[in-house]
PDB file of C-alpha atoms and ligand atoms in Angstrom:
ATOM      1  CA  MET S   1       0.027  -0.234  -0.137  1.00 77.00           C
ATOM      2  CA  GLN S   2       1.449   3.410  -0.706  1.00 92.00           C
ATOM      3  CA  GLY S   3       1.740   5.761   2.250  1.00 97.00           C
ATOM      4  CA  LEU S   4       1.070   9.297   2.922  1.00 98.00           C
ATOM      5  CA  PHE S   5       2.965  12.271   2.066  1.00 98.00           C
ATOM      6  CA  ILE S   6       2.009  15.249   4.237  1.00 98.00           C
ATOM      7  CA  THR S   7       4.185  18.625   4.310  1.00 98.00           C
ATOM      8  CA  PHE S   8       4.212  21.014   7.257  1.00 98.00           C
ATOM      9  CA  GLU S   9       4.865  24.685   6.022  1.00 98.00           C
ATOM     10  CA  GLY S  10       4.779  28.097   7.513  1.00 98.00           C
ATOM     11  CA  PRO S  11       7.173  31.294   8.804  1.00 98.00           C
ATOM     12  CA  GLU S  12      10.045  31.126  11.403  1.00 96.00           C
ATOM     13  CA  GLY S  13       9.079  30.081  14.486  1.00 96.00           C
ATOM     14  CA  ALA S  14       5.773  29.016  14.102  1.00 98.00           C
ATOM     15  CA  GLY S  15       6.351  25.474  15.901  1.00 97.00           C
ATOM     16  CA  LYS S  16       6.319  23.270  13.143  1.00 98.00           C
ATOM     17  CA  THR S  17       9.387  21.140  14.231  1.00 97.00           C
ATOM     18  CA  THR S  18       8.351  21.083  17.711  1.00 97.00           C
ATOM     19  CA  ILE S  19       4.709  19.661  16.769  1.00 98.00           C
ATOM     20  CA  ILE S  20       5.908  17.387  14.548  1.00 98.00           C
ATOM     21  CA  GLN S  21       8.409  15.962  16.780  1.00 98.00           C
ATOM     22  CA  LYS S  22       5.742  14.826  19.041  1.00 98.00           C
ATOM     23  CA  LEU S  23       3.349  13.854  16.624  1.00 98.00           C
ATOM     24  CA  ALA S  24       5.861  11.217  15.242  1.00 98.00           C
ATOM     25  CA  SER S  25       6.871   9.911  18.328  1.00 98.00           C
ATOM     26  CA  ASP S  26       2.744   9.714  19.681  1.00 97.00           C
ATOM     27  CA  LEU S  27       2.040   7.834  16.254  1.00 97.00           C
ATOM     28  CA  GLU S  28       4.820   5.350  16.654  1.00 96.00           C
ATOM     29  CA  LYS S  29       3.574   4.735  19.968  1.00 96.00           C
ATOM     30  CA  LEU S  30       0.192   3.954  18.177  1.00 94.00           C
ATOM     31  CA  GLY S  31       1.631   1.579  15.900  1.00 94.00           C
ATOM     32  CA  VAL S  32       1.910   3.891  12.885  1.00 96.00           C
ATOM     33  CA  LYS S  33       4.970   3.149  10.488  1.00 97.00           C
ATOM     34  CA  VAL S  34       6.119   6.869  10.276  1.00 98.00           C
ATOM     35  CA  LEU S  35       9.257   8.557   8.971  1.00 98.00           C
ATOM     36  CA  LEU S  36       9.998  12.139  10.169  1.00 98.00           C
ATOM     37  CA  THR S  37      12.349  13.951   7.948  1.00 98.00           C
ATOM     38  CA  ARG S  38      13.106  17.676   7.007  1.00 98.00           C
ATOM     39  CA  GLU S  39      13.965  20.178   3.687  1.00 98.00           C
ATOM     40  CA  PRO S  40      16.353  21.111   3.154  1.00 98.00           C
ATOM     41  CA  GLY S  41      18.171  18.142   4.486  1.00 98.00           C
ATOM     42  CA  GLY S  42      17.199  14.649   5.596  1.00 98.00           C
ATOM     43  CA  ILE S  43      19.881  12.600   3.872  1.00 98.00           C
ATOM     44  CA  GLN S  44      23.821  13.399   3.536  1.00 98.00           C
ATOM     45  CA  ILE S  45      23.756  15.071   0.305  1.00 98.00           C
ATOM     46  CA  SER S  46      21.186  17.228   0.924  1.00 98.00           C
ATOM     47  CA  GLU S  47      22.325  18.346   4.574  1.00 98.00           C
ATOM     48  CA  LYS S  48      25.201  19.326   3.069  1.00 98.00           C
ATOM     49  CA  ILE S  49      23.406  21.670   0.289  1.00 98.00           C
ATOM     50  CA  ARG S  50      21.465  22.807   3.579  1.00 98.00           C
ATOM     51  CA  HIS S  51      25.071  23.806   5.139  1.00 98.00           C
ATOM     52  CA  VAL S  52      25.605  25.528   2.060  1.00 98.00           C
ATOM     53  CA  ILE S  53      22.527  27.187   1.775  1.00 98.00           C
ATOM     54  CA  LEU S  54      21.886  28.700   5.008  1.00 97.00           C
ATOM     55  CA  ASP S  55      25.774  29.681   6.076  1.00 97.00           C
ATOM     56  CA  PRO S  56      25.165  33.123   7.051  1.00 95.00           C
ATOM     57  CA  ASN S  57      28.538  33.776   6.037  1.00 95.00           C
ATOM     58  CA  ASN S  58      27.578  33.222   2.261  1.00 96.00           C
ATOM     59  CA  THR S  59      25.945  36.731   1.457  1.00 94.00           C
ATOM     60  CA  GLU S  60      26.894  37.011  -1.912  1.00 95.00           C
ATOM     61  CA  MET S  61      24.515  33.945  -2.954  1.00 97.00           C
ATOM     62  CA  ASP S  62      21.994  34.997  -5.972  1.00 98.00           C
ATOM     63  CA  ALA S  63      18.605  34.646  -5.614  1.00 98.00           C
ATOM     64  CA  ARG S  64      18.266  31.605  -8.436  1.00 98.00           C
ATOM     65  CA  THR S  65      21.224  29.998  -7.408  1.00 98.00           C
ATOM     66  CA  GLU S  66      19.432  29.805  -3.865  1.00 98.00           C
ATOM     67  CA  ALA S  67      16.336  28.458  -5.557  1.00 98.00           C
ATOM     68  CA  LEU S  68      18.057  25.852  -7.513  1.00 98.00           C
ATOM     69  CA  LEU S  69      19.861  24.698  -4.411  1.00 98.00           C
ATOM     70  CA  TYR S  70      16.691  24.088  -2.752  1.00 98.00           C
ATOM     71  CA  ALA S  71      15.534  22.032  -5.471  1.00 98.00           C
ATOM     72  CA  ALA S  72      18.494  20.189  -6.053  1.00 98.00           C
ATOM     73  CA  ALA S  73      18.465  19.131  -2.082  1.00 98.00           C
ATOM     74  CA  ARG S  74      14.710  18.496  -2.743  1.00 98.00           C
ATOM     75  CA  ARG S  75      15.331  16.195  -5.681  1.00 98.00           C
ATOM     76  CA  GLN S  76      18.281  13.946  -4.040  1.00 98.00           C
ATOM     77  CA  HIS S  77      15.610  13.640  -0.808  1.00 98.00           C
ATOM     78  CA  LEU S  78      13.034  12.582  -2.526  1.00 98.00           C
ATOM     79  CA  VAL S  79      14.554   9.918  -4.732  1.00 98.00           C
ATOM     80  CA  GLU S  80      16.820   8.628  -1.839  1.00 98.00           C
ATOM     81  CA  LYS S  81      14.186   8.814   1.116  1.00 98.00           C
ATOM     82  CA  VAL S  82      10.670  10.100   0.569  1.00 98.00           C
ATOM     83  CA  VAL S  83       9.850   7.587  -2.221  1.00 98.00           C
ATOM     84  CA  PRO S  84      11.399   4.665  -0.907  1.00 98.00           C
ATOM     85  CA  ALA S  85       9.290   5.463   2.347  1.00 98.00           C
ATOM     86  CA  LEU S  86       5.762   6.347   0.564  1.00 98.00           C
ATOM     87  CA  ASN S  87       6.512   2.929  -1.553  1.00 98.00           C
ATOM     88  CA  GLU S  88       6.537   0.741   1.681  1.00 97.00           C
ATOM     89  CA  GLY S  89       3.400   2.386   3.050  1.00 97.00           C
ATOM     90  CA  THR S  90       4.802   4.837   5.711  1.00 98.00           C
ATOM     91  CA  ILE S  91       3.263   8.129   6.415  1.00 98.00           C
ATOM     92  CA  VAL S  92       5.919  10.687   5.472  1.00 98.00           C
ATOM     93  CA  LEU S  93       6.115  13.842   7.849  1.00 98.00           C
ATOM     94  CA  CYS S  94       8.030  16.425   6.285  1.00 98.00           C
ATOM     95  CA  ASP S  95       9.303  19.458   7.949  1.00 98.00           C
ATOM     96  CA  ARG S  96       8.812  22.004   4.625  1.00 98.00           C
ATOM     97  CA  PHE S  97       8.753  21.094   1.299  1.00 98.00           C
ATOM     98  CA  ILE S  98       8.071  22.906  -2.426  1.00 98.00           C
ATOM     99  CA  ASP S  99       5.499  25.446  -0.779  1.00 98.00           C
ATOM    100  CA  SER S 100       8.531  27.327   1.270  1.00 98.00           C
ATOM    101  CA  SER S 101      10.309  27.554  -2.442  1.00 98.00           C
ATOM    102  CA  LEU S 102       7.297  28.922  -3.798  1.00 99.00           C
ATOM    103  CA  ALA S 103       7.024  31.288  -0.681  1.00 98.00           C
ATOM    104  CA  TYR S 104      10.434  32.197  -0.209  1.00 98.00           C
ATOM    105  CA  GLN S 105      12.075  32.135  -3.268  1.00 98.00           C
ATOM    106  CA  GLY S 106       9.143  32.745  -5.518  1.00 98.00           C
ATOM    107  CA  TYR S 107       7.051  35.279  -3.680  1.00 98.00           C
ATOM    108  CA  ALA S 108       9.136  37.077  -1.033  1.00 98.00           C
ATOM    109  CA  ARG S 109      12.583  37.181  -3.111  1.00 98.00           C
ATOM    110  CA  GLY S 110      10.345  38.223  -6.144  1.00 98.00           C
ATOM    111  CA  LEU S 111      11.713  35.060  -8.603  1.00 98.00           C
ATOM    112  CA  GLY S 112       8.030  34.438  -9.211  1.00 98.00           C
ATOM    113  CA  ILE S 113       5.537  31.741  -7.997  1.00 98.00           C
ATOM    114  CA  GLU S 114       5.084  30.363 -11.227  1.00 98.00           C
ATOM    115  CA  GLU S 115       8.657  30.350 -12.608  1.00 98.00           C
ATOM    116  CA  VAL S 116       9.690  28.700  -9.229  1.00 98.00           C
ATOM    117  CA  PHE S 117       7.311  26.057  -9.330  1.00 98.00           C
ATOM    118  CA  SER S 118       8.580  24.977 -12.768  1.00 98.00           C
ATOM    119  CA  ILE S 119      11.787  24.654 -11.701  1.00 98.00           C
ATOM    120  CA  ASN S 120      10.629  22.448  -9.330  1.00 98.00           C
ATOM    121  CA  GLN S 121       8.256  20.262 -10.988  1.00 98.00           C
ATOM    122  CA  PHE S 122      11.901  19.256 -12.886  1.00 98.00           C
ATOM    123  CA  ALA S 123      12.925  17.989  -9.617  1.00 98.00           C
ATOM    124  CA  ILE S 124       9.714  16.731  -8.171  1.00 98.00           C
ATOM    125  CA  GLN S 125       8.213  15.567 -11.566  1.00 97.00           C
ATOM    126  CA  THR S 126       4.605  14.766 -10.466  1.00 95.00           C
ATOM    127  CA  LEU S 127       5.039  14.185  -6.417  1.00 97.00           C
ATOM    128  CA  MET S 128       3.257  16.795  -4.654  1.00 98.00           C
ATOM    129  CA  PRO S 129       2.150  16.318  -1.147  1.00 98.00           C
ATOM    130  CA  ASP S 130      -0.819  14.543  -0.031  1.00 98.00           C
ATOM    131  CA  LYS S 131      -1.715  17.109   2.435  1.00 98.00           C
ATOM    132  CA  THR S 132       0.123  20.362   3.547  1.00 98.00           C
ATOM    133  CA  LEU S 133      -0.510  21.777   6.859  1.00 98.00           C
ATOM    134  CA  TYR S 134       0.367  25.523   7.243  1.00 98.00           C
ATOM    135  CA  PHE S 135       0.961  26.979  10.536  1.00 98.00           C
ATOM    136  CA  ASP S 136       0.039  30.585  10.208  1.00 98.00           C
ATOM    137  CA  ILE S 137       1.816  32.986  12.688  1.00 98.00           C
ATOM    138  CA  GLU S 138       2.878  36.817  12.573  1.00 98.00           C
ATOM    139  CA  PRO S 139       6.688  36.952  11.831  1.00 97.00           C
ATOM    140  CA  GLU S 140       7.311  39.114  14.995  1.00 96.00           C
ATOM    141  CA  LEU S 141       5.730  36.214  17.441  1.00 97.00           C
ATOM    142  CA  GLY S 142       7.802  33.781  15.644  1.00 96.00           C
ATOM    143  CA  PHE S 143      11.214  35.430  15.901  1.00 94.00           C
ATOM    144  CA  GLU S 144       9.839  36.116  19.646  1.00 95.00           C
ATOM    145  CA  ARG S 145       9.856  32.636  19.829  1.00 94.00           C
ATOM    146  CA  ILE S 146      13.067  31.890  18.204  1.00 92.00           C
ATOM    147  CA  GLY S 147      14.699  34.322  20.325  1.00 87.00           C
ATOM    148  CA  ASN S 148      13.659  32.636  23.516  1.00 77.00           C
ATOM    149  CA  ASN S 149      15.110  29.131  22.259  1.00 77.00           C
ATOM    150  CA  GLU S 150      18.628  29.774  22.813  1.00 78.00           C
ATOM    151  CA  GLY S 151      20.041  26.047  21.351  1.00 79.00           C
ATOM    152  CA  ARG S 152      19.109  27.074  17.765  1.00 79.00           C
ATOM    153  CA  GLU S 153      21.512  28.153  15.182  1.00 81.00           C
ATOM    154  CA  VAL S 154      20.517  31.258  13.140  1.00 85.00           C
ATOM    155  CA  ASN S 155      20.648  30.756   9.280  1.00 92.00           C
ATOM    156  CA  ARG S 156      21.303  32.891   6.460  1.00 95.00           C
ATOM    157  CA  LEU S 157      17.016  33.329   5.649  1.00 93.00           C
ATOM    158  CA  ASP S 158      16.690  34.442   9.481  1.00 90.00           C
ATOM    159  CA  LEU S 159      18.921  37.717   8.748  1.00 90.00           C
ATOM    160  CA  GLU S 160      16.543  39.047   6.032  1.00 94.00           C
ATOM    161  CA  ASN S 161      14.163  41.699   7.382  1.00 94.00           C
ATOM    162  CA  LEU S 162      11.078  42.004   8.742  1.00 96.00           C
ATOM    163  CA  ASP S 163       9.618  42.937   5.591  1.00 97.00           C
ATOM    164  CA  PHE S 164      11.038  39.950   3.565  1.00 97.00           C
ATOM    165  CA  HIS S 165       9.217  37.803   6.395  1.00 97.00           C
ATOM    166  CA  TYR S 166       6.059  39.247   6.000  1.00 98.00           C
ATOM    167  CA  LYS S 167       6.300  38.697   2.278  1.00 98.00           C
ATOM    168  CA  VAL S 168       6.610  35.021   2.952  1.00 98.00           C
ATOM    169  CA  ARG S 169       3.746  35.136   5.032  1.00 98.00           C
ATOM    170  CA  GLU S 170       1.881  36.921   2.264  1.00 98.00           C
ATOM    171  CA  GLY S 171       3.557  34.255  -0.175  1.00 98.00           C
ATOM    172  CA  TYR S 172       1.982  31.384   1.613  1.00 99.00           C
ATOM    173  CA  HIS S 173      -1.341  33.263   1.807  1.00 98.00           C
ATOM    174  CA  ILE S 174      -1.313  32.890  -1.929  1.00 98.00           C
ATOM    175  CA  LEU S 175      -0.409  29.439  -2.199  1.00 98.00           C
ATOM    176  CA  LEU S 176      -3.535  28.757   0.066  1.00 98.00           C
ATOM    177  CA  GLU S 177      -5.830  30.324  -2.173  1.00 98.00           C
ATOM    178  CA  LYS S 178      -4.037  28.587  -5.030  1.00 98.00           C
ATOM    179  CA  PHE S 179      -4.192  24.830  -3.475  1.00 98.00           C
ATOM    180  CA  PRO S 180      -7.342  25.056  -1.361  1.00 98.00           C
ATOM    181  CA  GLU S 181      -7.731  21.199  -1.627  1.00 98.00           C
ATOM    182  CA  ARG S 182      -3.951  20.408  -0.328  1.00 98.00           C
ATOM    183  CA  MET S 183      -3.171  23.099   2.286  1.00 98.00           C
ATOM    184  CA  ILE S 184      -5.190  23.618   5.735  1.00 98.00           C
ATOM    185  CA  THR S 185      -4.374  26.453   7.894  1.00 98.00           C
ATOM    186  CA  ILE S 186      -3.450  26.108  11.776  1.00 98.00           C
ATOM    187  CA  ASP S 187      -3.533  28.976  13.764  1.00 98.00           C
ATOM    188  CA  ALA S 188      -0.037  28.698  15.143  1.00 98.00           C
ATOM    189  CA  SER S 189      -0.313  31.645  17.490  1.00 98.00           C
ATOM    190  CA  LYS S 190      -2.246  29.819  20.128  1.00 98.00           C
ATOM    191  CA  GLN S 191      -0.928  27.761  23.013  1.00 98.00           C
ATOM    192  CA  MET S 192       1.386  24.643  22.113  1.00 98.00           C
ATOM    193  CA  GLU S 193      -1.168  22.194  23.310  1.00 98.00           C
ATOM    194  CA  GLN S 194      -4.047  23.460  21.108  1.00 98.00           C
ATOM    195  CA  VAL S 195      -1.925  24.004  18.049  1.00 98.00           C
ATOM    196  CA  TYR S 196      -0.905  19.910  19.059  1.00 98.00           C
ATOM    197  CA  THR S 197      -4.318  18.629  19.320  1.00 98.00           C
ATOM    198  CA  GLN S 198      -5.414  20.476  16.195  1.00 98.00           C
ATOM    199  CA  THR S 199      -2.577  19.087  14.216  1.00 98.00           C
ATOM    200  CA  LYS S 200      -3.094  15.371  15.563  1.00 98.00           C
ATOM    201  CA  GLU S 201      -6.773  15.522  14.872  1.00 97.00           C
ATOM    202  CA  ILE S 202      -5.984  16.265  11.388  1.00 97.00           C
ATOM    203  CA  VAL S 203      -3.387  14.028  10.657  1.00 97.00           C
ATOM    204  CA  GLU S 204      -5.201  11.020  12.453  1.00 96.00           C
ATOM    205  CA  LYS S 205      -8.121  11.328  10.091  1.00 96.00           C
ATOM    206  CA  LEU S 206      -5.701  11.202   7.021  1.00 96.00           C
ATOM    207  CA  ILE S 207      -4.424   7.995   8.481  1.00 94.00           C
ATOM    208  CA  GLY S 208      -7.819   6.954   9.027  1.00 91.00           C
ATOM    209  CA  ARG S 209      -9.137   7.630   5.634  1.00 77.00           C
ATOM    210  CA  LEU S 210      -5.655   5.352   4.165  1.00 74.00           C
ATOM    211  CA  HIS S 211      -6.530   2.654   6.350  1.00 68.00           C
ATOM    212  CA  LEU S 212     -10.357   2.224   5.209  1.00 58.00           C
TER     213      LEU S 212
HETATM  214  N1  ATP Z   1       2.583  27.418  20.471  1.00 65.64           N
HETATM  215  C1  ATP Z   1       3.411  28.041  20.709  1.00 65.64           C
HETATM  216  N2  ATP Z   1       3.686  28.595  21.868  1.00 65.64           N
HETATM  217  C2  ATP Z   1       4.977  28.985  22.137  1.00 65.64           C
HETATM  218  N3  ATP Z   1       5.971  28.495  22.152  1.00 65.64           N
HETATM  219  C3  ATP Z   1       6.187  27.657  21.192  1.00 65.64           C
HETATM  220  C4  ATP Z   1       4.963  27.297  20.206  1.00 65.64           C
HETATM  221  N4  ATP Z   1       4.856  26.233  19.349  1.00 65.64           N
HETATM  222  C5  ATP Z   1       6.703  25.985  19.506  1.00 65.64           C
HETATM  223  N5  ATP Z   1       7.465  27.046  20.474  1.00 65.64           N
HETATM  224  C6  ATP Z   1       8.795  27.645  20.797  1.00 65.64           C
HETATM  225  O1  ATP Z   1       8.669  28.190  19.650  1.00 65.64           O
HETATM  226  C7  ATP Z   1      10.470  28.103  19.065  1.00 65.64           C
HETATM  227  C8  ATP Z   1      10.161  27.539  17.593  1.00 65.64           C
HETATM  228  O2  ATP Z   1       9.557  26.563  17.602  1.00 65.64           O
HETATM  229  P1  ATP Z   1      10.142  25.471  16.091  1.00 65.64           P
HETATM  230  O3  ATP Z   1      11.524  25.253  16.122  1.00 65.64           O
HETATM  231  O4  ATP Z   1       9.115  24.243  16.544  1.00 65.64           O
HETATM  232  O5  ATP Z   1       9.802  26.573  15.134  1.00 65.64           O
HETATM  233  P2  ATP Z   1       9.582  26.120  13.508  1.00 65.64           P
HETATM  234  O6  ATP Z   1       8.378  25.876  13.039  1.00 65.64           O
HETATM  235  O7  ATP Z   1       9.964  24.537  13.307  1.00 65.64           O
HETATM  236  O8  ATP Z   1      11.069  26.958  12.965  1.00 65.64           O
HETATM  237  P3  ATP Z   1      11.690  27.476  11.772  1.00 65.64           P
HETATM  238  O9  ATP Z   1      11.024  27.017  10.713  1.00 65.64           O
HETATM  239  O10 ATP Z   1      12.279  28.866  12.217  1.00 65.64           O
HETATM  240  O11 ATP Z   1      13.112  26.274  12.406  1.00 65.64           O
HETATM  241  C9  ATP Z   1      10.190  26.583  20.031  1.00 65.64           C
HETATM  242  O12 ATP Z   1      11.636  27.377  21.130  1.00 65.64           O
HETATM  243  C10 ATP Z   1       9.391  26.112  20.619  1.00 65.64           C
HETATM  244  O13 ATP Z   1       9.751  25.422  21.672  1.00 65.64           O
HETATM  245  C1  LIG Z   2      12.878  24.185   2.045  1.00 65.64           C
HETATM  246  C2  LIG Z   2      13.149  25.636   1.915  1.00 65.64           C
HETATM  247  C3  LIG Z   2      13.396  26.398   3.115  1.00 65.64           C
HETATM  248  N1  LIG Z   2      13.850  27.643   2.952  1.00 65.64           N
HETATM  249  C4  LIG Z   2      14.121  28.035   4.071  1.00 65.64           C
HETATM  250  C5  LIG Z   2      13.331  28.463   5.522  1.00 65.64           C
HETATM  251  C6  LIG Z   2      14.029  28.707   6.610  1.00 65.64           C
HETATM  252  O1  LIG Z   2      14.230  29.880   6.725  1.00 65.64           O
HETATM  253  C7  LIG Z   2      15.118  27.559   6.073  1.00 65.64           C
HETATM  254  C8  LIG Z   2      14.972  26.154   6.932  1.00 65.64           C
HETATM  255  O2  LIG Z   2      15.601  26.629   8.002  1.00 65.64           O
HETATM  256  P1  LIG Z   2      14.280  25.182   9.144  1.00 65.64           P
HETATM  257  O3  LIG Z   2      14.624  26.069  10.369  1.00 65.64           O
HETATM  258  O4  LIG Z   2      14.705  24.089   8.831  1.00 65.64           O
HETATM  259  O5  LIG Z   2      12.852  25.838   8.888  1.00 65.64           O
HETATM  260  O6  LIG Z   2      15.376  27.587   4.567  1.00 65.64           O
HETATM  261  C9  LIG Z   2      13.510  28.321   1.443  1.00 65.64           C
HETATM  262  O7  LIG Z   2      13.805  29.704   1.600  1.00 65.64           O
HETATM  263  N2  LIG Z   2      13.212  27.731   0.526  1.00 65.64           N
HETATM  264  C10 LIG Z   2      12.783  26.362   1.029  1.00 65.64           C
HETATM  265  O8  LIG Z   2      12.693  25.640   0.124  1.00 65.64           O
END
């Protein structure tokens, strides 16, 4: 049986990573076969590309180079990790995917959502997520949360100004209108427990449908 490909998106500090780590662990306890992974990264080659893209010292990186590197990391991660897991019937929970490229590089960087979608089509062929949970948050609140998390490394994208991060959020809102069937919004400004409960309910329903 084919698994389910669920992606988690949102601006910086929305809480995606925290929530999906707990979700993966709780689903595993219920006996669900789960793969928790992330973009850019998830496998050795893509983690190396991540390091290049997110290194705060790489201040000269061209926007198209950035978009192509994300797409390259995505391609390798899909082929090496995501597709084999889906073919084994695994529930794949992925921290960011193509919508990050559309919101960050396509909209906020100004390369164009359609243009960035088109280079990503080369990378992903036809493999889009079954569902995408979008964690919506005001950038200021996201950064306030990040500021409280001392262990988190500061990456090159974090260093963009607040206007850029507002554009990222606006970009996601455009994507919600473009992909209403696939994308669901979660109000990530709420308390962690509430955000978690809502996320878990949605994911359990999706898994339930798969096993009908
Ligand atoms: N609902 C919440 N309320 C308050 N704090 C939260 C909430 N969710 C997560 N946090 C805290 O906010 C910080 C950022 O969370 P997390 O790293 O999960 O966000 P993220 O969406 O993965 O961010 P990024 O994409 O920028 O890495 C963490 O310190 C986490 O404990
Ligand atoms: C996949 C992807 C990511 N980004 C940006 C978004 C974040 O600023 C970083 C990833 O860091 P995180 O702590 O793991 O969230 O990269 C992007 O701009 N485009 C993409 O396709």
